[in-house]
PDB file of C-alpha atoms in Angstrom:
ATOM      1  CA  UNK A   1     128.618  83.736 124.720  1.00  0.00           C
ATOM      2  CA  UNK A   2     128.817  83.155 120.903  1.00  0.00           C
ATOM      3  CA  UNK A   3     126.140  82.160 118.414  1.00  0.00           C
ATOM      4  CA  UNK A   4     128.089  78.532 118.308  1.00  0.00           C
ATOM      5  CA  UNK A   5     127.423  78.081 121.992  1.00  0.00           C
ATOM      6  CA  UNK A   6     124.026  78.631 121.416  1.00  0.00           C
ATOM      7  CA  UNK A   7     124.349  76.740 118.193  1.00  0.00           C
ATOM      8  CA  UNK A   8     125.215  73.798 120.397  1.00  0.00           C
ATOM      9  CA  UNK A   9     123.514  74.222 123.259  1.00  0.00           C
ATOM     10  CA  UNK A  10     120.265  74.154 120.427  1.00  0.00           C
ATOM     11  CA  UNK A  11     121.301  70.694 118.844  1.00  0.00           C
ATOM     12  CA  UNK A  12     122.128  68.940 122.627  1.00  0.00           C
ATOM     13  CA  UNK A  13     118.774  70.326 123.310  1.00  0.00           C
ATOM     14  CA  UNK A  14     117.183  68.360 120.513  1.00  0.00           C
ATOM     15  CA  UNK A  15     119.221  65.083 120.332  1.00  0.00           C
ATOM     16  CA  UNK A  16     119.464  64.421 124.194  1.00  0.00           C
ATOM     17  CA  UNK A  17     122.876  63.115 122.662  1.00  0.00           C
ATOM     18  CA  UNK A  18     126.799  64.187 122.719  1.00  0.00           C
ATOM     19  CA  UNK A  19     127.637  62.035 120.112  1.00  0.00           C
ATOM     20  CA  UNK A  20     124.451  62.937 117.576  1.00  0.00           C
ATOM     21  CA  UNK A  21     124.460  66.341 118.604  1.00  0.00           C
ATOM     22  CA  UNK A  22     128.270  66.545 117.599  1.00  0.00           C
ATOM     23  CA  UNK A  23     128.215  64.612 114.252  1.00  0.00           C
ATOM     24  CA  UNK A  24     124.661  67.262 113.122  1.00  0.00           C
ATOM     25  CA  UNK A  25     127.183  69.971 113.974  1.00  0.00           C
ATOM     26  CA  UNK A  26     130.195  68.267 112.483  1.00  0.00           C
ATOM     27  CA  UNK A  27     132.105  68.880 115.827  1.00  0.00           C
ATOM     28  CA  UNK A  28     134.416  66.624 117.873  1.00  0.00           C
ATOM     29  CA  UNK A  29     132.224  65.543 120.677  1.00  0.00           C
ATOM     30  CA  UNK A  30     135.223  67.108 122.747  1.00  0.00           C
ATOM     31  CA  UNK A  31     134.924  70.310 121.288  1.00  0.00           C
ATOM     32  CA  UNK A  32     130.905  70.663 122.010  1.00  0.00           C
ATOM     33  CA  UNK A  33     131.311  69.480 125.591  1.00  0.00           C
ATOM     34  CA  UNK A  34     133.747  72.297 126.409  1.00  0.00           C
ATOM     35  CA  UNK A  35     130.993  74.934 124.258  1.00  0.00           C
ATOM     36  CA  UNK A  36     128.371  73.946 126.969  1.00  0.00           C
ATOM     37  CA  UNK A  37     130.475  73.711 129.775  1.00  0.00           C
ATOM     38  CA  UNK A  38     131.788  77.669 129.052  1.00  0.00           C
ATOM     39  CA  UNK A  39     127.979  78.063 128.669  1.00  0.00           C
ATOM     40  CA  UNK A  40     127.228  76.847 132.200  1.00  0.00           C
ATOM     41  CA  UNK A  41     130.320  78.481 133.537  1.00  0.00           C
ATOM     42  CA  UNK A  42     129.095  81.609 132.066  1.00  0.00           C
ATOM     43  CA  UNK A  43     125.627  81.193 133.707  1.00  0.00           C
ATOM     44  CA  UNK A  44     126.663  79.633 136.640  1.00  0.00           C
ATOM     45  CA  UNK A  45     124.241  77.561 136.072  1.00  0.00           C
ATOM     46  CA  UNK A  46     123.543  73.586 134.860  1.00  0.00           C
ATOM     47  CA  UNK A  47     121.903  73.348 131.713  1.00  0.00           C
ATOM     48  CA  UNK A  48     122.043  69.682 131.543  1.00  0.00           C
ATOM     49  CA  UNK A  49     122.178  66.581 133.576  1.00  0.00           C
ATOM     50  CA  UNK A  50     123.998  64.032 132.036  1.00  0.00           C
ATOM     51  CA  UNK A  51     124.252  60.119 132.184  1.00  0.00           C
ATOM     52  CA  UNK A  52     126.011  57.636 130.590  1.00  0.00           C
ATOM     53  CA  UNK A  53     123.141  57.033 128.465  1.00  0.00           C
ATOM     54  CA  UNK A  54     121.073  60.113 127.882  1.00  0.00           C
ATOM     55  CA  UNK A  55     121.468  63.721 128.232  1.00  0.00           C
ATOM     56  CA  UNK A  56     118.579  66.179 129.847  1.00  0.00           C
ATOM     57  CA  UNK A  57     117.606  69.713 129.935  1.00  0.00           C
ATOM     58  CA  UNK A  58     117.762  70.919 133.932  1.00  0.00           C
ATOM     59  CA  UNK A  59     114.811  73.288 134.335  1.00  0.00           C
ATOM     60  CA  UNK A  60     117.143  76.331 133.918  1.00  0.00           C
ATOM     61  CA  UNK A  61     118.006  74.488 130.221  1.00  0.00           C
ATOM     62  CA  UNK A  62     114.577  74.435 129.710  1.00  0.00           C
ATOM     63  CA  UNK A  63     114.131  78.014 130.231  1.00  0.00           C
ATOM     64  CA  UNK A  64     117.174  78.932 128.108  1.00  0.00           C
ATOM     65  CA  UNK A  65     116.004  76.974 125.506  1.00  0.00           C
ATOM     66  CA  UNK A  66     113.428  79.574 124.791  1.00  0.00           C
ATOM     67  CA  UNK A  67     115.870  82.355 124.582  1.00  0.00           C
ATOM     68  CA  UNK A  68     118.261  80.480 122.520  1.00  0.00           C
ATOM     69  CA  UNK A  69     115.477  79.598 119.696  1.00  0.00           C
ATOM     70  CA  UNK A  70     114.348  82.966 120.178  1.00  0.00           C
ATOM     71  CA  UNK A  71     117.822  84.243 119.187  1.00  0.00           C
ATOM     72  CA  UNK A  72     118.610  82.054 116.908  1.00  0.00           C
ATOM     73  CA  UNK A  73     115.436  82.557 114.793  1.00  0.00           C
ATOM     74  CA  UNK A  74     115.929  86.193 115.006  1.00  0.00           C
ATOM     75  CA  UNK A  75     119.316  85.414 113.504  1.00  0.00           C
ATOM     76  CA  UNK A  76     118.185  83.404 110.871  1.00  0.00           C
ATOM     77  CA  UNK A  77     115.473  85.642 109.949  1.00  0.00           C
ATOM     78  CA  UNK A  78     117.874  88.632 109.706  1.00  0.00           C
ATOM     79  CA  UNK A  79     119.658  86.416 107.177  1.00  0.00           C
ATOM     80  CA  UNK A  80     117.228  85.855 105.087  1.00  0.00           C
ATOM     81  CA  UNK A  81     116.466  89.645 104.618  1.00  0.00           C
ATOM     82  CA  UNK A  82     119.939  90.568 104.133  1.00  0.00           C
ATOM     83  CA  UNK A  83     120.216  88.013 101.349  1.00  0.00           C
ATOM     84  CA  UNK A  84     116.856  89.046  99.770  1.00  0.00           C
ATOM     85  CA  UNK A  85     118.396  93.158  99.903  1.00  0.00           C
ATOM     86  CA  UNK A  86     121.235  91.845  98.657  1.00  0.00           C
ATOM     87  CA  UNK A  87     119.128  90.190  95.647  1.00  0.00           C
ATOM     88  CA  UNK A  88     116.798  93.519  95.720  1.00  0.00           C
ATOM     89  CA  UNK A  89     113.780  90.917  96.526  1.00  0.00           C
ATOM     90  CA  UNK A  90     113.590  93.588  99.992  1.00  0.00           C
ATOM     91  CA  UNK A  91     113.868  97.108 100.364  1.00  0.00           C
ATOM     92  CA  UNK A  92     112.389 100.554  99.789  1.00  0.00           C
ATOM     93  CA  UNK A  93     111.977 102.476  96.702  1.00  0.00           C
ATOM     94  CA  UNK A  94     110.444 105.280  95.998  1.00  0.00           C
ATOM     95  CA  UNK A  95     109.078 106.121  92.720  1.00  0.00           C
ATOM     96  CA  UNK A  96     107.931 109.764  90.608  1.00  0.00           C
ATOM     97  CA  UNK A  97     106.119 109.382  87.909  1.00  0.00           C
ATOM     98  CA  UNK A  98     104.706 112.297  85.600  1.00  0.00           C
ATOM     99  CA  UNK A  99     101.122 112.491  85.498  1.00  0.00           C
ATOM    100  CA  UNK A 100     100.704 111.009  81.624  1.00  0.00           C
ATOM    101  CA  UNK A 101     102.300 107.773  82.745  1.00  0.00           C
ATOM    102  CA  UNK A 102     100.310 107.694  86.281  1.00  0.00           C
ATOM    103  CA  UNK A 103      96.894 106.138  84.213  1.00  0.00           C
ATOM    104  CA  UNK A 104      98.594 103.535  82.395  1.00  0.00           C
ATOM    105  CA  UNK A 105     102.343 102.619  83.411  1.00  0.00           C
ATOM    106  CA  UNK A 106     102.068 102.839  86.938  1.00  0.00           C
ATOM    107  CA  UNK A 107      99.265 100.328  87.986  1.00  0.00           C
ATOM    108  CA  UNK A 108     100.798  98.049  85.599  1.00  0.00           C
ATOM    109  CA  UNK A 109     104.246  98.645  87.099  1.00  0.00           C
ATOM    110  CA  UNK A 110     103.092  98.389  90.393  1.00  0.00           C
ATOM    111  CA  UNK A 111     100.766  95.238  89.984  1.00  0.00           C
ATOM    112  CA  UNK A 112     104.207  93.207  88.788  1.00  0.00           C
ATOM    113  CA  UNK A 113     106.467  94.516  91.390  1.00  0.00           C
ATOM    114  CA  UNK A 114     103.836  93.538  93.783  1.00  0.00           C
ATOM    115  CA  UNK A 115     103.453  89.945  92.267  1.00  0.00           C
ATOM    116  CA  UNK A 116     107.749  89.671  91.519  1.00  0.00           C
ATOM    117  CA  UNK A 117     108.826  91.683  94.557  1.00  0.00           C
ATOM    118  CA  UNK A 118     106.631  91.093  97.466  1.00  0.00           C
ATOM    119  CA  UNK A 119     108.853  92.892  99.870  1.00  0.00           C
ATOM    120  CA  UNK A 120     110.157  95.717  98.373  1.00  0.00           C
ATOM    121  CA  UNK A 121     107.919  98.718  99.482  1.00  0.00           C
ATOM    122  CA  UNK A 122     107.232 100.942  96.886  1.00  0.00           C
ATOM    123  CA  UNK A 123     106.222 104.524  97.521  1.00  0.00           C
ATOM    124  CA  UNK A 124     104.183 105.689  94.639  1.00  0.00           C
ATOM    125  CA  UNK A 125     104.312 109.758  93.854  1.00  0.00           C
ATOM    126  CA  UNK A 126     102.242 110.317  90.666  1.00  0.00           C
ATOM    127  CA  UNK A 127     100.919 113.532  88.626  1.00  0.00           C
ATOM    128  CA  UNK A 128     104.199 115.498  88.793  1.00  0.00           C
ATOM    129  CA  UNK A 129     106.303 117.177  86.326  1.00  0.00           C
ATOM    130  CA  UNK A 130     109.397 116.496  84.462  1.00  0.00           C
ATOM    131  CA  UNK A 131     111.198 119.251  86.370  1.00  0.00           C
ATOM    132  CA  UNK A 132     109.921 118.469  89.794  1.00  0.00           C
ATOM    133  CA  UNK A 133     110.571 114.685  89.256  1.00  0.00           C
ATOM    134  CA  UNK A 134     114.456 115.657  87.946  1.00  0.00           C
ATOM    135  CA  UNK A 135     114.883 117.591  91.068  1.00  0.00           C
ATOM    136  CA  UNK A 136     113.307 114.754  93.858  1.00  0.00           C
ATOM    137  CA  UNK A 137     115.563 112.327  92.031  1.00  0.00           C
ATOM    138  CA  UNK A 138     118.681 114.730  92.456  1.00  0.00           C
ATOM    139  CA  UNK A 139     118.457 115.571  95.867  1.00  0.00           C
ATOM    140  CA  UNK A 140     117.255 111.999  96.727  1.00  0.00           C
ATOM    141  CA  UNK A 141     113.454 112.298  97.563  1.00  0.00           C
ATOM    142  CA  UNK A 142     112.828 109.857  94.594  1.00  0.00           C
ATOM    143  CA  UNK A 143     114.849 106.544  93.930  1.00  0.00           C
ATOM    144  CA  UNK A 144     113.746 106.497  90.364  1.00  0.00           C
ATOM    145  CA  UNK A 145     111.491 108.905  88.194  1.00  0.00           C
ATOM    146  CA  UNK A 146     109.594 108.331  84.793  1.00  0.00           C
ATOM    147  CA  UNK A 147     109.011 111.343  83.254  1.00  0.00           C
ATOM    148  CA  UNK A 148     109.868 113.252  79.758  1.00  0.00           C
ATOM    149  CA  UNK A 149     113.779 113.129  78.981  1.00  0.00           C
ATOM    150  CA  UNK A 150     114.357 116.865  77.100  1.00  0.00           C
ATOM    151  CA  UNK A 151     117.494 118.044  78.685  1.00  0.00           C
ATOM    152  CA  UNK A 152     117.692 115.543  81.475  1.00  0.00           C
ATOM    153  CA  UNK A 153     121.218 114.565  79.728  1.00  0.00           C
ATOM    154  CA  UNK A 154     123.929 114.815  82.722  1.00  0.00           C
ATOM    155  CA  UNK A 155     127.069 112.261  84.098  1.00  0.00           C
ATOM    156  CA  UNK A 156     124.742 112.148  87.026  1.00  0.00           C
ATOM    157  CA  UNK A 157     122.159 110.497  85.757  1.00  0.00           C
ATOM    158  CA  UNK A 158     121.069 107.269  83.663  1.00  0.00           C
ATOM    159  CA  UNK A 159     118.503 107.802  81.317  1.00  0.00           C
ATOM    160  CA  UNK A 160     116.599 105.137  79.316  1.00  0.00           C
ATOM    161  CA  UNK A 161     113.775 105.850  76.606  1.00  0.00           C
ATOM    162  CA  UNK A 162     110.857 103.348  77.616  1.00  0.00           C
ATOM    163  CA  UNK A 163     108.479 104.580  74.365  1.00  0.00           C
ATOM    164  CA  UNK A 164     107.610 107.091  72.302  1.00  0.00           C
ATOM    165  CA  UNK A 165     103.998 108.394  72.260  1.00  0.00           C
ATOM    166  CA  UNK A 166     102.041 109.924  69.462  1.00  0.00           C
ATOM    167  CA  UNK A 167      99.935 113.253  70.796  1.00  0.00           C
ATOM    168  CA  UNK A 168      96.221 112.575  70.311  1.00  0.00           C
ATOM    169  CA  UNK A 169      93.675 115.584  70.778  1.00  0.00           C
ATOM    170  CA  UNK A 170      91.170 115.946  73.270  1.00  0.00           C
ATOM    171  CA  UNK A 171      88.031 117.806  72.718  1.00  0.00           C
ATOM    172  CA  UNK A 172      85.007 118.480  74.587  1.00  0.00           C
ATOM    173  CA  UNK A 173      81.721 115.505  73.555  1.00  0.00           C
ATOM    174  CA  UNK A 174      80.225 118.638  71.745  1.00  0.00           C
ATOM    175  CA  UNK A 175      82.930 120.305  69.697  1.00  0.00           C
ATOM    176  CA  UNK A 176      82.503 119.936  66.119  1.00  0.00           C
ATOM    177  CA  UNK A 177      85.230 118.029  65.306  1.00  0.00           C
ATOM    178  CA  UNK A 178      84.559 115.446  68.254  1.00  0.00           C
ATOM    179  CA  UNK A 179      82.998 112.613  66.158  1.00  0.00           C
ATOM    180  CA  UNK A 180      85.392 112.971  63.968  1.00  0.00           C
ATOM    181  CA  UNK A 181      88.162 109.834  63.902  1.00  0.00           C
ATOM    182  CA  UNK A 182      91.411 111.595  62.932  1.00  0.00           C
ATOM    183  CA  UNK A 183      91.897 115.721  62.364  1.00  0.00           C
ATOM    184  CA  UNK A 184      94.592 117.813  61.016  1.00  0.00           C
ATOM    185  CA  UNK A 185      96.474 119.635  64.172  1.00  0.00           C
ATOM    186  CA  UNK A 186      95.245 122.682  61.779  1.00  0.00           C
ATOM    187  CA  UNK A 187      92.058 122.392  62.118  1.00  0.00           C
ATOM    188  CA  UNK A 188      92.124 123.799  66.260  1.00  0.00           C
ATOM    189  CA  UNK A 189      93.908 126.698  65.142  1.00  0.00           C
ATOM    190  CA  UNK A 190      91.008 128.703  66.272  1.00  0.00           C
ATOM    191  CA  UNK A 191      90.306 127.189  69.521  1.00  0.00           C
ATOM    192  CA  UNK A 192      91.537 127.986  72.721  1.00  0.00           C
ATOM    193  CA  UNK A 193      94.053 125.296  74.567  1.00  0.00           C
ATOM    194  CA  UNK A 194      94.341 123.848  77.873  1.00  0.00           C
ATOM    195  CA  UNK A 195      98.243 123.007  78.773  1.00  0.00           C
ATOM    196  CA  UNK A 196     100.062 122.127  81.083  1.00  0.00           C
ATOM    197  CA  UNK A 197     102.922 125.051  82.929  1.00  0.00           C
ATOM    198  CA  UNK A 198     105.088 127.043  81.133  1.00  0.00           C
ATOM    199  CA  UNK A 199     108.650 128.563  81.960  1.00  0.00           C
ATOM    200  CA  UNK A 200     110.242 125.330  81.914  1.00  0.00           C
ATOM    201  CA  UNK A 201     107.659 123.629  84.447  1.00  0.00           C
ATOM    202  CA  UNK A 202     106.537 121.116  82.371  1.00  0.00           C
ATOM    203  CA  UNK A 203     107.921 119.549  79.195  1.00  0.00           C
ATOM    204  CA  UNK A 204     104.558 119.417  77.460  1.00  0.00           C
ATOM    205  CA  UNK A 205     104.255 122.737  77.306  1.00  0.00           C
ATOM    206  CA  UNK A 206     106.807 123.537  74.824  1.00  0.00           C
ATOM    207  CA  UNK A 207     105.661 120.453  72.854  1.00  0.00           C
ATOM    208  CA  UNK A 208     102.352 121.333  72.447  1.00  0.00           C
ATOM    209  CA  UNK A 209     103.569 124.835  71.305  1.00  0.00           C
ATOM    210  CA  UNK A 210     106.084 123.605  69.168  1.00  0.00           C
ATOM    211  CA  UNK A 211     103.397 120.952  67.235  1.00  0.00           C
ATOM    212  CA  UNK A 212     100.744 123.751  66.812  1.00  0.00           C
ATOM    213  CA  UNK A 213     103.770 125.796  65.148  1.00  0.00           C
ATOM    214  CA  UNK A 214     104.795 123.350  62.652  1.00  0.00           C
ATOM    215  CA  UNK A 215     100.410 122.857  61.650  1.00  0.00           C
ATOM    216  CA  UNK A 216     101.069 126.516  61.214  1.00  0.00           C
ATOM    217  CA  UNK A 217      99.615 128.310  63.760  1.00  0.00           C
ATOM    218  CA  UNK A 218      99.865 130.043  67.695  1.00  0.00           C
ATOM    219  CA  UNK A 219      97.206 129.415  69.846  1.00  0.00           C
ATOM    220  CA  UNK A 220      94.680 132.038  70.327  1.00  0.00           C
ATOM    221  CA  UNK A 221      94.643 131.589  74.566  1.00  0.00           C
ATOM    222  CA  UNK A 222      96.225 129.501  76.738  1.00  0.00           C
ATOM    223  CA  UNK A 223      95.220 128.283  80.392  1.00  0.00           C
ATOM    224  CA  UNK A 224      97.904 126.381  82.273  1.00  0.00           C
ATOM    225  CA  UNK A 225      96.813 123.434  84.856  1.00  0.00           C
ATOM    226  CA  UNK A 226      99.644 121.262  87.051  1.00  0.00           C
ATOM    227  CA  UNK A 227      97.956 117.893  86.720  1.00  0.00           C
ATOM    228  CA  UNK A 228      97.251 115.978  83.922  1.00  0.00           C
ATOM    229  CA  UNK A 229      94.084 115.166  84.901  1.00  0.00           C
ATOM    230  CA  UNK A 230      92.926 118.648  85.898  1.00  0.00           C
ATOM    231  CA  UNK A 231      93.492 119.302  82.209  1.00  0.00           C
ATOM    232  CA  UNK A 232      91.475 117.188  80.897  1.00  0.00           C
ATOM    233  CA  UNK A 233      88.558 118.316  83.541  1.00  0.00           C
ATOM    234  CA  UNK A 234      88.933 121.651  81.942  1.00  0.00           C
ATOM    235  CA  UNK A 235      88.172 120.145  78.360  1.00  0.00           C
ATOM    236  CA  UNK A 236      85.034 118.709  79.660  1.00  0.00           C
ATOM    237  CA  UNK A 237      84.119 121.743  80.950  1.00  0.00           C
ATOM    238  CA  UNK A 238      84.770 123.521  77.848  1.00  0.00           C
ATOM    239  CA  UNK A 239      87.329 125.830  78.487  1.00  0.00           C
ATOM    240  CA  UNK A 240      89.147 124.588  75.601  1.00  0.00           C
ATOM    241  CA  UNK A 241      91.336 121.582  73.829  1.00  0.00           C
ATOM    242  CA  UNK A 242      94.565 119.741  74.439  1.00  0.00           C
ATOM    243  CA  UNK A 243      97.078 117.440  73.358  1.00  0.00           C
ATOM    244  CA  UNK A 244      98.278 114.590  75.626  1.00  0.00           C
ATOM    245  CA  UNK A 245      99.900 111.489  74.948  1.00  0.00           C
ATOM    246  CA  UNK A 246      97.796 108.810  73.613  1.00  0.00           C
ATOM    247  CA  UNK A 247      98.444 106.731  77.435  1.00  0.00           C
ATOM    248  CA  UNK A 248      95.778 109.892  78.782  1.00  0.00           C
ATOM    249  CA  UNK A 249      92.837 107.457  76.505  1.00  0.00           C
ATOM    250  CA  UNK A 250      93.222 105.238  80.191  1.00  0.00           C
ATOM    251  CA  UNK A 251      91.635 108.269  81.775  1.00  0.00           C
ATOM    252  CA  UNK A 252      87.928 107.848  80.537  1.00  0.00           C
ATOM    253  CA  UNK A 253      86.200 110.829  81.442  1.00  0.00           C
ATOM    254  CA  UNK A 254      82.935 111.318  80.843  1.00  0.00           C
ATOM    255  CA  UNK A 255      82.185 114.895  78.385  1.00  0.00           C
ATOM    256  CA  UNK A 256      85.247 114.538  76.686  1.00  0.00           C
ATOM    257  CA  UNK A 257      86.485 112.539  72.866  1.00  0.00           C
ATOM    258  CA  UNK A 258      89.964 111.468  72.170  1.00  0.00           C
ATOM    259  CA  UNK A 259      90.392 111.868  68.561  1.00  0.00           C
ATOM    260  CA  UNK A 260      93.365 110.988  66.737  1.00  0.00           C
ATOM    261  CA  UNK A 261      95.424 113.632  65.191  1.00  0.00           C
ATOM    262  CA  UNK A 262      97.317 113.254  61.155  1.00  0.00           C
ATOM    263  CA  UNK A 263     100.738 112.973  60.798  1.00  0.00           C
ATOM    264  CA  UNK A 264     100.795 113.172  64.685  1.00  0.00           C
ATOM    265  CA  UNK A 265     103.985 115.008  66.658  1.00  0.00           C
ATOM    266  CA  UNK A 266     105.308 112.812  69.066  1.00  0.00           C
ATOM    267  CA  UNK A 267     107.111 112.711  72.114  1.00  0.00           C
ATOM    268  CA  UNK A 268     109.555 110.215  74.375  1.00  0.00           C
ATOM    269  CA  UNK A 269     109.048 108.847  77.582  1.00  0.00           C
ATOM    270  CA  UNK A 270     112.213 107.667  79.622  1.00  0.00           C
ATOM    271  CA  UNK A 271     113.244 106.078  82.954  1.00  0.00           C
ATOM    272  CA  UNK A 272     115.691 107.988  85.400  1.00  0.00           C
ATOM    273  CA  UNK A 273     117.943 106.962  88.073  1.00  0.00           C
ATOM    274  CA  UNK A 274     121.086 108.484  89.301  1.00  0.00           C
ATOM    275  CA  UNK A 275     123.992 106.857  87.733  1.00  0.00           C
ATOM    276  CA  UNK A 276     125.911 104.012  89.765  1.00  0.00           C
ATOM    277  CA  UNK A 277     122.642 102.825  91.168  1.00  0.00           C
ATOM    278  CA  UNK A 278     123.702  99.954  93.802  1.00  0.00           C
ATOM    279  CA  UNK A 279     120.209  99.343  95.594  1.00  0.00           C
ATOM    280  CA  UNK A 280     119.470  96.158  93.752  1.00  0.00           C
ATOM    281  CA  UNK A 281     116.235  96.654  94.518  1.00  0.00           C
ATOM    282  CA  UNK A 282     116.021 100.294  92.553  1.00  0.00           C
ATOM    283  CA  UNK A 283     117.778  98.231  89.976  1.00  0.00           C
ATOM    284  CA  UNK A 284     114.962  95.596  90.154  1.00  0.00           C
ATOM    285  CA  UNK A 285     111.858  97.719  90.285  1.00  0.00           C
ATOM    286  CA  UNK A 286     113.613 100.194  87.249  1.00  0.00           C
ATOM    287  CA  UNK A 287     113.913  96.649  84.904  1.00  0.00           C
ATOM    288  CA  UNK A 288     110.317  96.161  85.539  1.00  0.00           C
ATOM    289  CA  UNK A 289     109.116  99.431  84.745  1.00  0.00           C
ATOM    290  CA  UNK A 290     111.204  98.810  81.296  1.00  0.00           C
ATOM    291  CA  UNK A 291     109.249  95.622  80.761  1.00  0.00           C
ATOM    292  CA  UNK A 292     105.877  97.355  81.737  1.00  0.00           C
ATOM    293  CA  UNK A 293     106.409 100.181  79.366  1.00  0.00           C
ATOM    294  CA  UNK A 294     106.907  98.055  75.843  1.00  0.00           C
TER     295      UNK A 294
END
């Protein structure tokens, strides 16, 4: 049995009629009397009682006339997916993002995808770090990553800059400079700072250290935190100040003042997938980030 038999057992079904029932499938009338007759051979069974006028489904056509739709909806069905994987309108992707882009980028990412790609499944991973997203997307545990491109150049890997992001300062409601609308970087020489890891755990870290050096000074102390947000919990609580991207504003926290900083350092924040992508639907999802991100 082959899905034409059941192709043509389907339209005899419907038309009660050799002749219509051949023309719909563009068959000689020939041809689809020898499909059914293999079919009834093959069941040993009649599907159809025939007259010179009208044809009609036997009680075991009847009942085969539920499997057939039943397969050949499944069929159909299966068709449609594989053309909509194929067009990267289906599928999975999964999706790291670092935890400065997780308050702005991804909802707004993940609202269009929803509304463009209803049926690609997105798993969502946010508040990592550079390094940890780099390595998930090498050894495949992440389809795509967003996250901070220094020394993420390789043959292995496409990179795209989305933005670059002025640092902004954030200081607790009741520091003195607080109300203040912009500061010189200079002016927390003497405070201590809330960062994110060292020892090449976080891309930030050097940043921060390497903007505080060029304002001409080393922070006094330092306490390291994992998660963007967990740093700026600490500044609330007053164990010190930070620098984030200005994207962090999106996480309104209550005891805490974003306050722009002079001549602010920037930094860059890319899309990564490993190069040769061919999930079209990693492909889609990665264009809409790019759109998402201007």
């Amino acid at each position: 049995m082959e899905l034409r038999h059941l192709r043509s057992f389907a339209a005899l079904a419907e038309e009660r009629h050799f002749g219509r029932a051949a023309e719909r499938l563009h068959l000689a009338q020939p041809a689809l009397s020898q499909q059914i007759k293999q079919l009834e051979r093959e069941f040993g069974v009649e599907l159809f009682t025939r007259t010179t006028r009208r044809v009609e489904l036997t009680e075991a056509g009847v009942r085969f006339a539920e499997h057939a739709r039943g397969v050949l909806g499944s069929v159909e069905r299966a068709a449609t997916d594989m053309s909509m994987v194929a067009s990267g309108h289906a599928g999975r992707v999964s999706v790291g993002f670092i935890g400065t882009a997780t308050y702005d980028l991804l909802p707004q990412a993940t609202r269009e995808v929803r509304r463009l790609l209803p049926e690609v499944r997105l798993e969502l991973h946010g508040e990592s770090l550079s390094p940890a997203l780099l390595d998930g997307l090498l050894d495949g545990t992440y389809d795509l990553v967003v996250l901070r491109p220094d020394g993420v150049a390789r043959p292995e890997l496409d990179v795209r800059v989305l933005r670059t992001e002025r640092l902004i300062a954030v200081l607790p409601d009741w520091h003195d400079l607080a109300d203040r609308e912009s500061i010189d970087l200079a002016e927390l020489a003497g405070d201590p700072f809330v960062m994110h890891f060292s020892g090449h755990r976080s891309s930030m870290h050097e940043h921060v250290l390497a903007a505080c050096a060029a304002a001409g000074f080393q922070p006094s102390s330092i306490m390291e935190v994992g998660e963007t947000a967990t740093l700026v919990v600490f500044v609330a609580a007053g164990l010190g100040v930070a620098l984030v991207p200005e994207a962090v504003r999106s996480l309104d926290l209550e005891g805490v003042e974003y306050v722009l900083i002079n001549d602010a350092p920037t930094i860059d924040l890319a899309i990564a997938t490993r190069a040769g992508e061919t999930s079209p639907a990693v492909r889609q999802v990665a264009d809409i980030v790019v759109r998402c991100s201007s």
